[in-house]
């Protein structure tokens, strides 16, 4: 078995055999398949097993794997431009395209990952407001920046405990935790410390405790509170930007942030990120202003070319989103029917082309506490059953599943059919 041999050897050289922990299938008692190839909605492991991919590299592969236009853009660019560390026309093209086609990106800066985008946006917010505190929501993930790694769970409203060894208490003492979809928990923090809060950062549709969309009114109230206190509202749309709609989750709510972060899809599958928003804030960045942020690889030509190809294709084909929404609805209905037939406890949260099937006894999942009540053991069994039968899903109950433009009704039928056999 070539795949498991490679994974075993990988463990000698890379912690857990991986370069990002979720890939290691911790707690599932199986090795992850080692993937060698992707095409459209399919990926293939080193033993030539075929899988229908519902992970999509954790979101970026919205056009499916190795989309011909993205591949061509990468190849063509690599002939002449790999990295310069100097201004290029290509980065201007992408910046202009994003600012002209997405609302409220008045100015932006490219970086190399989602983490870099969110930590830079926070630094900018702190620099502009001259305040130190930030608010994040329990269950939201904004990357591995120390200031975001705060244990999230019941009772964390008051006590900040680092979520990882290596995070000094000093790095998180300015991170306040509120409850998602609970405006009173936000008000409580602002009533006590509002004048010290630089920023509130939120995934407007959370994807990292499983998919949990914010309530419309909650987001509206959050905006109002931030405006009242002069606090910067940051939407982390690393996952949802160009995903739930071309113009991101923001366009589904019509509630405007001050800054926002995108990544994943905008790099066409290559390492990337971007933060941007209000011009007056972005102008505080070096070299114009005093807030320092830099990157050797930022705006890399090949990343820009891949991203540009992917964004242009998404922008010029709005029907893609309708198609993915229909397939998402088909999957949701099918899975709900099966759950009813089999008496499976199931709550499905979906926005367009991202969703989570929570094995949860409750009738709704609206925050981290409710998500955590899901039956992770049952999810683990379901995951293994699906993987064995050629479905590549997220190996955790608390992740999203993603549709791409290359999924078809047959793929959805197969998913539902396999669920019935579970
Ligand atoms: C909402 C959100 N923010 C930030 C990040 C971090 O992005 P990256 O893994 O590119 O650093 C992620 C990653 O999944 C994410 O989903």
Short mmCIF file of C-alpha atoms and ligand atoms in Angstrom, two decimals:
data_model
loop_
_atom_site.label_atom_id
_atom_site.label_comp_id
_atom_site.label_asym_id
_atom_site.label_seq_id
_atom_site.Cartn_x
_atom_site.Cartn_y
_atom_site.Cartn_z
CA UNK A 1 0.00 0.00 0.00
CA UNK A 2 1.93 2.95 -1.31
CA UNK A 3 -0.31 5.53 0.33
CA UNK A 4 0.09 4.24 3.87
CA UNK A 5 3.82 3.58 3.35
CA UNK A 6 4.31 7.20 2.36
CA UNK A 7 2.29 8.41 5.33
CA UNK A 8 4.26 6.22 7.74
CA UNK A 9 7.54 7.56 6.40
CA UNK A 10 6.20 11.13 6.50
CA UNK A 11 5.78 10.76 10.25
CA UNK A 12 9.55 10.41 10.63
CA UNK A 13 10.16 13.78 9.02
CA UNK A 14 7.11 15.93 9.74
CA UNK A 15 5.25 16.10 13.07
CA UNK A 16 2.28 13.77 12.70
CA UNK A 17 3.29 13.25 9.08
CA UNK A 18 1.60 16.48 8.06
CA UNK A 19 2.12 20.19 7.55
CA UNK A 20 -1.23 21.16 9.07
CA UNK A 21 -2.79 19.14 11.91
CA UNK A 22 -6.32 18.46 10.61
CA UNK A 23 -4.83 16.40 7.77
CA UNK A 24 -3.55 13.73 10.19
CA UNK A 25 -7.01 12.23 10.97
CA UNK A 26 -6.29 12.35 14.70
CA UNK A 27 -8.64 10.18 16.76
CA UNK A 28 -9.99 8.30 13.76
CA UNK A 29 -7.65 5.28 13.92
CA UNK A 30 -6.97 5.37 10.20
CA UNK A 31 -4.24 6.88 8.06
CA UNK A 32 -5.25 9.69 5.75
CA UNK A 33 -4.98 8.83 2.07
CA UNK A 34 -1.91 10.41 0.48
CA UNK A 35 -3.18 12.37 -2.49
CA UNK A 36 -1.28 12.57 -5.76
CA UNK A 37 -3.68 14.03 -8.27
CA UNK A 38 -6.88 16.02 -8.68
CA UNK A 39 -9.16 16.64 -11.63
CA UNK A 40 -12.50 18.45 -11.46
CA UNK A 41 -14.52 17.11 -8.53
CA UNK A 42 -12.22 14.10 -8.08
CA UNK A 43 -8.98 13.42 -6.26
CA UNK A 44 -6.85 10.27 -6.40
CA UNK A 45 -4.57 8.74 -3.81
CA UNK A 46 -1.22 7.02 -4.29
CA UNK A 47 -3.02 3.66 -4.57
CA UNK A 48 -5.18 5.06 -7.40
CA UNK A 49 -8.34 5.13 -5.30
CA UNK A 50 -10.76 7.74 -6.60
CA UNK A 51 -12.68 10.07 -4.28
CA UNK A 52 -15.38 12.65 -4.90
CA UNK A 53 -13.89 15.64 -3.12
CA UNK A 54 -16.08 17.68 -0.78
CA UNK A 55 -13.11 19.34 0.95
CA UNK A 56 -11.70 21.26 -2.00
CA UNK A 57 -8.40 22.02 -0.22
CA UNK A 58 -10.55 23.50 2.59
CA UNK A 59 -12.31 25.87 0.24
CA UNK A 60 -10.05 27.26 -2.48
CA UNK A 61 -10.85 24.75 -5.23
CA UNK A 62 -14.25 26.19 -6.10
CA UNK A 63 -13.70 25.50 -9.80
CA UNK A 64 -12.64 21.93 -9.05
CA UNK A 65 -9.10 20.63 -9.27
CA UNK A 66 -6.70 21.77 -11.95
CA UNK A 67 -9.15 24.03 -13.74
CA UNK A 68 -7.75 24.52 -17.23
CA UNK A 69 -7.75 28.33 -17.07
CA UNK A 70 -6.02 28.42 -13.71
CA UNK A 71 -3.41 25.90 -14.85
CA UNK A 72 -2.78 27.84 -18.06
CA UNK A 73 -2.35 31.10 -16.15
CA UNK A 74 0.19 29.47 -13.82
CA UNK A 75 2.16 27.93 -16.69
CA UNK A 76 2.15 31.05 -18.84
CA UNK A 77 3.26 33.27 -15.96
CA UNK A 78 5.99 30.92 -14.78
CA UNK A 79 7.70 31.23 -18.18
CA UNK A 80 8.57 34.85 -17.39
CA UNK A 81 7.79 35.78 -13.82
CA UNK A 82 8.24 33.75 -10.65
CA UNK A 83 9.17 36.34 -8.03
CA UNK A 84 10.61 39.83 -8.12
CA UNK A 85 9.85 41.51 -4.82
CA UNK A 86 9.02 44.55 -6.93
CA UNK A 87 5.77 46.09 -8.22
CA UNK A 88 4.11 44.24 -11.11
CA UNK A 89 1.28 45.05 -13.47
CA UNK A 90 -0.28 41.71 -12.56
CA UNK A 91 -0.76 42.61 -8.89
CA UNK A 92 -2.35 45.89 -9.99
CA UNK A 93 -4.73 43.97 -12.26
CA UNK A 94 -5.84 41.72 -9.39
CA UNK A 95 -6.12 44.55 -6.85
CA UNK A 96 -8.16 46.63 -9.30
CA UNK A 97 -10.36 43.70 -10.20
CA UNK A 98 -11.14 42.91 -6.57
CA UNK A 99 -11.76 46.57 -5.64
CA UNK A 100 -13.99 47.04 -8.69
CA UNK A 101 -16.04 43.88 -8.33
CA UNK A 102 -16.40 43.45 -4.55
CA UNK A 103 -18.17 46.04 -2.38
CA UNK A 104 -16.25 48.03 0.21
CA UNK A 105 -12.74 47.08 -0.80
CA UNK A 106 -11.57 50.67 -1.28
CA UNK A 107 -7.94 49.65 -0.92
CA UNK A 108 -6.22 46.38 -0.14
CA UNK A 109 -2.94 44.66 0.57
CA UNK A 110 -1.96 41.16 -0.54
CA UNK A 111 -0.38 38.73 1.91
CA UNK A 112 0.38 34.99 1.84
CA UNK A 113 -2.21 33.28 4.03
CA UNK A 114 -5.48 33.80 5.84
CA UNK A 115 -3.63 33.99 9.14
CA UNK A 116 -1.43 36.76 7.83
CA UNK A 117 -4.47 38.66 6.60
CA UNK A 118 -6.35 38.51 9.92
CA UNK A 119 -3.34 39.29 12.13
CA UNK A 120 -2.42 42.22 9.88
CA UNK A 121 -5.97 43.56 9.94
CA UNK A 122 -5.95 43.40 13.74
CA UNK A 123 -2.63 45.23 13.91
CA UNK A 124 -3.96 47.90 11.58
CA UNK A 125 -7.11 48.29 13.68
CA UNK A 126 -5.02 48.63 16.82
CA UNK A 127 -2.69 51.10 15.14
CA UNK A 128 -5.55 53.24 13.86
CA UNK A 129 -7.56 53.31 17.09
CA UNK A 130 -4.58 53.34 19.46
CA UNK A 131 -6.40 50.73 21.52
CA UNK A 132 -5.25 47.21 22.39
CA UNK A 133 -8.28 45.05 23.10
CA UNK A 134 -10.06 42.92 20.51
CA UNK A 135 -13.24 40.85 20.62
CA UNK A 136 -13.50 37.46 18.96
CA UNK A 137 -16.29 34.92 19.14
CA UNK A 138 -16.10 31.48 20.72
CA UNK A 139 -15.76 28.88 17.99
CA UNK A 140 -14.57 31.30 15.30
CA UNK A 141 -11.12 30.55 13.89
CA UNK A 142 -8.99 33.28 12.40
CA UNK A 143 -5.72 31.44 11.93
CA UNK A 144 -2.89 30.48 14.27
CA UNK A 145 -1.86 33.98 15.37
CA UNK A 146 -1.25 33.92 19.17
CA UNK A 147 -3.85 36.59 19.92
CA UNK A 148 -6.61 34.40 18.42
CA UNK A 149 -5.68 31.19 20.23
CA UNK A 150 -7.85 31.57 23.25
CA UNK A 151 -9.64 28.59 24.73
CA UNK A 152 -13.23 28.88 23.66
CA UNK A 153 -16.01 27.23 25.60
CA UNK A 154 -18.47 27.80 28.36
CA UNK A 155 -17.37 30.36 30.92
CA UNK A 156 -14.68 31.88 28.72
CA UNK A 157 -16.40 35.24 28.71
CA UNK A 158 -14.28 36.30 31.63
CA UNK A 159 -11.26 34.00 31.86
CA UNK A 160 -8.73 34.01 29.03
CA UNK A 161 -6.78 30.78 28.93
CA UNK A 162 -4.27 30.22 26.10
CA UNK A 163 -5.56 27.53 23.72
CA UNK A 164 -2.03 26.25 23.06
CA UNK A 165 1.23 25.94 24.97
CA UNK A 166 3.61 28.51 23.57
CA UNK A 167 1.05 31.29 23.64
CA UNK A 168 2.11 33.68 26.40
CA UNK A 169 -0.73 34.86 28.60
CA UNK A 170 0.41 38.38 27.65
CA UNK A 171 -0.50 37.70 24.02
CA UNK A 172 -4.10 37.02 24.80
CA UNK A 173 -4.83 39.23 27.74
CA UNK A 174 -6.29 41.74 25.30
CA UNK A 175 -8.48 39.16 23.56
CA UNK A 176 -12.06 39.19 24.82
CA UNK A 177 -14.42 36.37 23.95
CA UNK A 178 -18.11 36.80 23.19
CA UNK A 179 -20.72 34.24 22.18
CA UNK A 180 -21.69 33.93 18.54
CA UNK A 181 -25.23 35.12 17.78
CA UNK A 182 -25.56 36.50 21.31
CA UNK A 183 -25.54 40.29 21.24
CA UNK A 184 -25.89 40.56 25.01
CA UNK A 185 -22.50 38.91 25.44
CA UNK A 186 -21.05 41.63 23.19
CA UNK A 187 -22.88 44.43 24.99
CA UNK A 188 -21.58 43.19 28.30
CA UNK A 189 -17.98 43.47 27.10
CA UNK A 190 -18.53 46.90 25.57
CA UNK A 191 -20.29 48.29 28.62
CA UNK A 192 -17.21 47.54 30.70
CA UNK A 193 -14.36 48.08 28.22
CA UNK A 194 -15.84 49.60 25.04
CA UNK A 195 -13.48 52.57 24.97
CA UNK A 196 -10.49 50.18 24.90
CA UNK A 197 -11.72 47.85 22.16
CA UNK A 198 -9.86 48.34 18.86
CA UNK A 199 -11.68 45.71 16.82
CA UNK A 200 -14.33 43.05 16.69
CA UNK A 201 -13.42 40.20 14.34
CA UNK A 202 -16.07 37.77 13.16
CA UNK A 203 -16.71 35.15 10.51
CA UNK A 204 -20.10 36.46 9.28
CA UNK A 205 -20.84 32.87 8.35
CA UNK A 206 -18.78 30.77 10.70
CA UNK A 207 -17.15 27.74 9.13
CA UNK A 208 -14.77 26.59 11.81
CA UNK A 209 -17.20 25.22 14.40
CA UNK A 210 -19.09 23.66 11.53
CA UNK A 211 -21.15 26.05 9.42
CA UNK A 212 -23.11 28.50 11.57
CA UNK A 213 -24.44 31.63 9.89
CA UNK A 214 -24.79 34.82 11.91
CA UNK A 215 -28.35 36.03 12.42
CA UNK A 216 -29.15 39.14 10.40
CA UNK A 217 -30.17 41.17 13.45
CA UNK A 218 -27.09 40.05 15.40
CA UNK A 219 -24.80 41.36 12.67
CA UNK A 220 -26.76 44.61 12.37
CA UNK A 221 -26.53 45.16 16.14
CA UNK A 222 -22.83 44.34 16.09
CA UNK A 223 -22.30 47.01 13.44
CA UNK A 224 -24.20 49.51 15.52
CA UNK A 225 -22.19 48.81 18.65
CA UNK A 226 -18.88 49.09 16.78
CA UNK A 227 -19.93 52.41 15.24
CA UNK A 228 -21.05 53.74 18.60
CA UNK A 229 -17.71 52.95 20.27
CA UNK A 230 -15.42 53.79 17.33
CA UNK A 231 -14.41 50.13 17.16
CA UNK A 232 -13.35 48.62 13.84
CA UNK A 233 -15.54 45.79 12.60
CA UNK A 234 -13.54 43.16 10.73
CA UNK A 235 -15.21 40.45 8.67
CA UNK A 236 -13.02 37.41 8.33
CA UNK A 237 -14.15 36.13 4.96
CA UNK A 238 -11.11 33.94 4.40
CA UNK A 239 -13.49 31.04 3.89
CA UNK A 240 -16.66 32.78 2.67
CA UNK A 241 -15.15 35.38 0.32
CA UNK A 242 -15.93 34.47 -3.33
CA UNK A 243 -17.53 31.32 -1.86
CA UNK A 244 -21.13 31.82 -0.64
CA UNK A 245 -21.47 34.56 -3.25
CA UNK A 246 -18.90 36.25 -5.46
CA UNK A 247 -19.12 39.28 -3.17
CA UNK A 248 -18.86 37.16 -0.06
CA UNK A 249 -21.08 36.75 3.00
CA UNK A 250 -21.23 40.52 3.40
CA UNK A 251 -23.40 40.74 0.28
CA UNK A 252 -25.90 38.25 1.73
CA UNK A 253 -26.40 40.44 4.82
CA UNK A 254 -25.87 43.96 3.45
CA UNK A 255 -24.10 44.94 6.67
CA UNK A 256 -20.84 46.74 6.01
CA UNK A 257 -17.57 46.06 7.85
CA UNK A 258 -14.66 48.52 8.15
CA UNK A 259 -12.01 45.99 7.19
CA UNK A 260 -12.18 42.48 5.80
CA UNK A 261 -9.93 39.57 5.10
CA UNK A 262 -10.12 37.16 2.17
CA UNK A 263 -7.83 34.26 1.22
CA UNK A 264 -8.37 30.68 -0.06
CA UNK A 265 -10.37 31.14 -3.30
CA UNK A 266 -8.65 34.38 -4.27
CA UNK A 267 -5.32 32.60 -4.82
CA UNK A 268 -6.71 29.94 -7.15
CA UNK A 269 -5.30 27.25 -4.83
CA UNK A 270 -1.92 28.90 -4.22
CA UNK A 271 -0.83 30.45 -0.89
CA UNK A 272 -2.45 33.85 -0.57
CA UNK A 273 -4.46 36.29 1.48
CA UNK A 274 -5.66 39.86 1.30
CA UNK A 275 -6.94 42.45 3.72
CA UNK A 276 -8.57 45.69 2.90
CA UNK A 277 -11.58 47.94 3.26
CA UNK A 278 -11.83 51.59 4.23
CA UNK A 279 -9.28 53.74 2.45
CA UNK A 280 -8.65 56.00 5.46
CA UNK A 281 -7.65 52.92 7.47
CA UNK A 282 -5.57 51.26 4.75
CA UNK A 283 -3.66 54.50 4.24
CA UNK A 284 -2.26 54.08 7.74
CA UNK A 285 -0.12 51.19 6.50
CA UNK A 286 3.57 51.66 5.71
CA UNK A 287 4.89 53.23 3.52
CA UNK A 288 1.99 55.75 3.63
CA UNK A 289 1.36 55.56 7.35
CA UNK A 290 3.03 54.30 10.52
CA UNK A 291 1.56 50.75 10.83
CA UNK A 292 4.23 48.32 9.65
CA UNK A 293 3.45 45.18 7.69
CA UNK A 294 5.50 43.59 4.92
CA UNK A 295 6.09 40.33 3.00
CA UNK A 296 8.80 39.06 0.64
CA UNK A 297 6.33 36.92 -1.29
CA UNK A 298 3.27 39.17 -1.04
CA UNK A 299 1.64 39.69 -4.44
CA UNK A 300 3.73 36.90 -5.95
CA UNK A 301 3.18 36.84 -9.74
CA UNK A 302 2.19 33.17 -10.00
CA UNK A 303 -0.28 33.46 -7.13
CA UNK A 304 -1.70 36.62 -8.67
CA UNK A 305 -2.06 34.93 -12.06
CA UNK A 306 -3.81 31.87 -10.61
CA UNK A 307 -6.10 34.03 -8.49
CA UNK A 308 -6.91 36.37 -11.36
CA UNK A 309 -7.89 33.46 -13.61
CA UNK A 310 -10.11 31.96 -10.92
CA UNK A 311 -11.78 35.26 -9.97
CA UNK A 312 -12.44 36.27 -13.55
CA UNK A 313 -14.09 32.93 -14.24
CA UNK A 314 -16.26 33.18 -11.13
CA UNK A 315 -17.21 36.79 -11.83
CA UNK A 316 -18.17 36.15 -15.43
CA UNK A 317 -20.22 33.06 -14.56
CA UNK A 318 -22.71 34.11 -11.86
CA UNK A 319 -24.71 30.99 -12.76
CA UNK A 320 -22.07 28.91 -11.02
CA UNK A 321 -23.39 30.06 -7.64
CA UNK A 322 -26.98 29.15 -8.56
CA UNK A 323 -25.82 25.75 -9.71
CA UNK A 324 -23.91 25.08 -6.48
CA UNK A 325 -26.85 26.35 -4.44
CA UNK A 326 -29.20 23.91 -6.20
CA UNK A 327 -26.83 21.02 -5.63
CA UNK A 328 -26.45 22.09 -2.00
CA UNK A 329 -30.22 22.12 -1.59
CA UNK A 330 -30.45 18.68 -3.20
CA UNK A 331 -27.85 17.29 -0.82
CA UNK A 332 -29.51 18.91 2.18
CA UNK A 333 -32.98 17.60 1.31
CA UNK A 334 -31.66 14.13 0.51
CA UNK A 335 -29.66 13.92 3.73
CA UNK A 336 -32.59 15.19 5.81
CA UNK A 337 -34.86 12.55 4.27
CA UNK A 338 -32.37 9.78 5.01
CA UNK A 339 -31.93 11.03 8.58
CA UNK A 340 -35.68 10.87 9.07
CA UNK A 341 -35.92 7.35 7.61
CA UNK A 342 -33.09 6.09 9.77
CA UNK A 343 -33.82 8.06 12.92
CA UNK A 344 -30.44 9.79 12.79
CA UNK A 345 -30.15 12.97 14.85
CA UNK A 346 -29.25 15.57 12.25
CA UNK A 347 -29.16 19.36 11.93
CA UNK A 348 -27.93 20.75 8.62
CA UNK A 349 -26.63 24.31 8.43
CA UNK A 350 -26.06 25.47 4.87
CA UNK A 351 -25.37 28.67 3.00
CA UNK A 352 -25.31 28.13 -0.77
CA UNK A 353 -22.30 25.86 -1.32
CA UNK A 354 -20.93 25.30 2.17
CA UNK A 355 -22.62 23.26 4.85
CA UNK A 356 -22.22 21.05 7.88
CA UNK A 357 -24.24 17.99 8.79
CA UNK A 358 -24.26 18.11 12.59
CA UNK A 359 -25.13 14.80 14.23
CA UNK A 360 -26.97 16.68 16.89
CA UNK A 361 -30.12 15.88 18.90
CA UNK A 362 -31.15 19.53 19.03
CA UNK A 363 -33.38 21.25 16.47
CA UNK A 364 -30.81 23.97 15.72
CA UNK A 365 -27.12 24.78 16.01
CA UNK A 366 -26.48 28.50 16.37
CA UNK A 367 -23.30 28.79 18.45
CA UNK A 368 -20.21 26.97 19.68
CA UNK A 369 -21.90 25.43 22.72
CA UNK A 370 -24.67 23.92 20.60
CA UNK A 371 -22.16 22.71 18.00
CA UNK A 372 -20.08 21.03 20.72
CA UNK A 373 -23.10 18.99 21.80
CA UNK A 374 -22.89 17.06 18.50
CA UNK A 375 -22.13 13.35 18.49
CA UNK A 376 -18.53 13.32 17.28
CA UNK A 377 -18.27 9.55 17.61
CA UNK A 378 -21.16 9.06 15.22
CA UNK A 379 -19.64 11.61 12.85
CA UNK A 380 -16.35 9.67 12.95
CA UNK A 381 -18.11 6.45 11.96
CA UNK A 382 -20.00 8.23 9.20
CA UNK A 383 -16.79 9.82 7.93
CA UNK A 384 -15.00 6.46 7.73
CA UNK A 385 -17.95 4.83 5.97
CA UNK A 386 -18.00 7.61 3.38
CA UNK A 387 -14.22 7.58 2.87
CA UNK A 388 -14.20 3.82 2.34
CA UNK A 389 -16.79 4.32 -0.36
CA UNK A 390 -14.98 7.08 -2.22
CA UNK A 391 -16.23 10.28 -0.57
CA UNK A 392 -13.59 12.70 0.65
CA UNK A 393 -15.13 14.68 3.52
CA UNK A 394 -13.68 16.79 6.33
CA UNK A 395 -12.42 14.43 9.06
CA UNK A 396 -14.07 16.51 11.79
CA UNK A 397 -17.62 17.31 12.81
CA UNK A 398 -16.60 20.94 13.23
CA UNK A 399 -15.63 21.71 9.65
CA UNK A 400 -17.52 22.71 6.54
CA UNK A 401 -18.11 20.65 3.43
CA UNK A 402 -17.64 22.55 0.19
CA UNK A 403 -19.23 22.18 -3.22
CA UNK A 404 -17.42 23.13 -6.40
CA UNK A 405 -18.65 24.02 -9.88
CA UNK A 406 -17.67 20.55 -11.10
CA UNK A 407 -19.97 18.64 -8.77
CA UNK A 408 -23.01 17.11 -10.44
CA UNK A 409 -26.36 15.62 -9.44
CA UNK A 410 -24.77 12.17 -9.75
CA UNK A 411 -22.23 13.08 -7.08
CA UNK A 412 -25.00 14.25 -4.78
CA UNK A 413 -27.10 11.12 -5.45
CA UNK A 414 -24.09 9.01 -4.59
CA UNK A 415 -23.57 10.91 -1.34
CA UNK A 416 -27.21 10.47 -0.29
CA UNK A 417 -27.24 6.86 -1.34
CA UNK A 418 -24.15 6.12 0.73
CA UNK A 419 -25.65 7.91 3.68
CA UNK A 420 -28.68 5.61 3.37
CA UNK A 421 -26.34 2.60 3.52
CA UNK A 422 -24.59 3.93 6.64
C1 LIG B 1 -12.20 32.02 8.62
C2 LIG B 1 -10.74 31.70 8.57
N1 LIG B 1 -9.85 32.64 8.90
C3 LIG B 1 -8.53 32.42 8.86
C4 LIG B 1 -8.04 31.20 8.48
C5 LIG B 1 -6.56 30.97 8.40
O1 LIG B 1 -6.16 30.88 7.06
P1 LIG B 1 -4.79 30.16 6.67
O2 LIG B 1 -4.96 28.73 6.99
O3 LIG B 1 -4.65 30.44 5.20
O4 LIG B 1 -3.72 30.82 7.46
C6 LIG B 1 -8.92 30.18 8.12
C7 LIG B 1 -8.42 28.86 7.73
O5 LIG B 1 -9.13 27.91 7.55
C8 LIG B 1 -10.31 30.44 8.17
O6 LIG B 1 -11.20 29.52 7.83
#
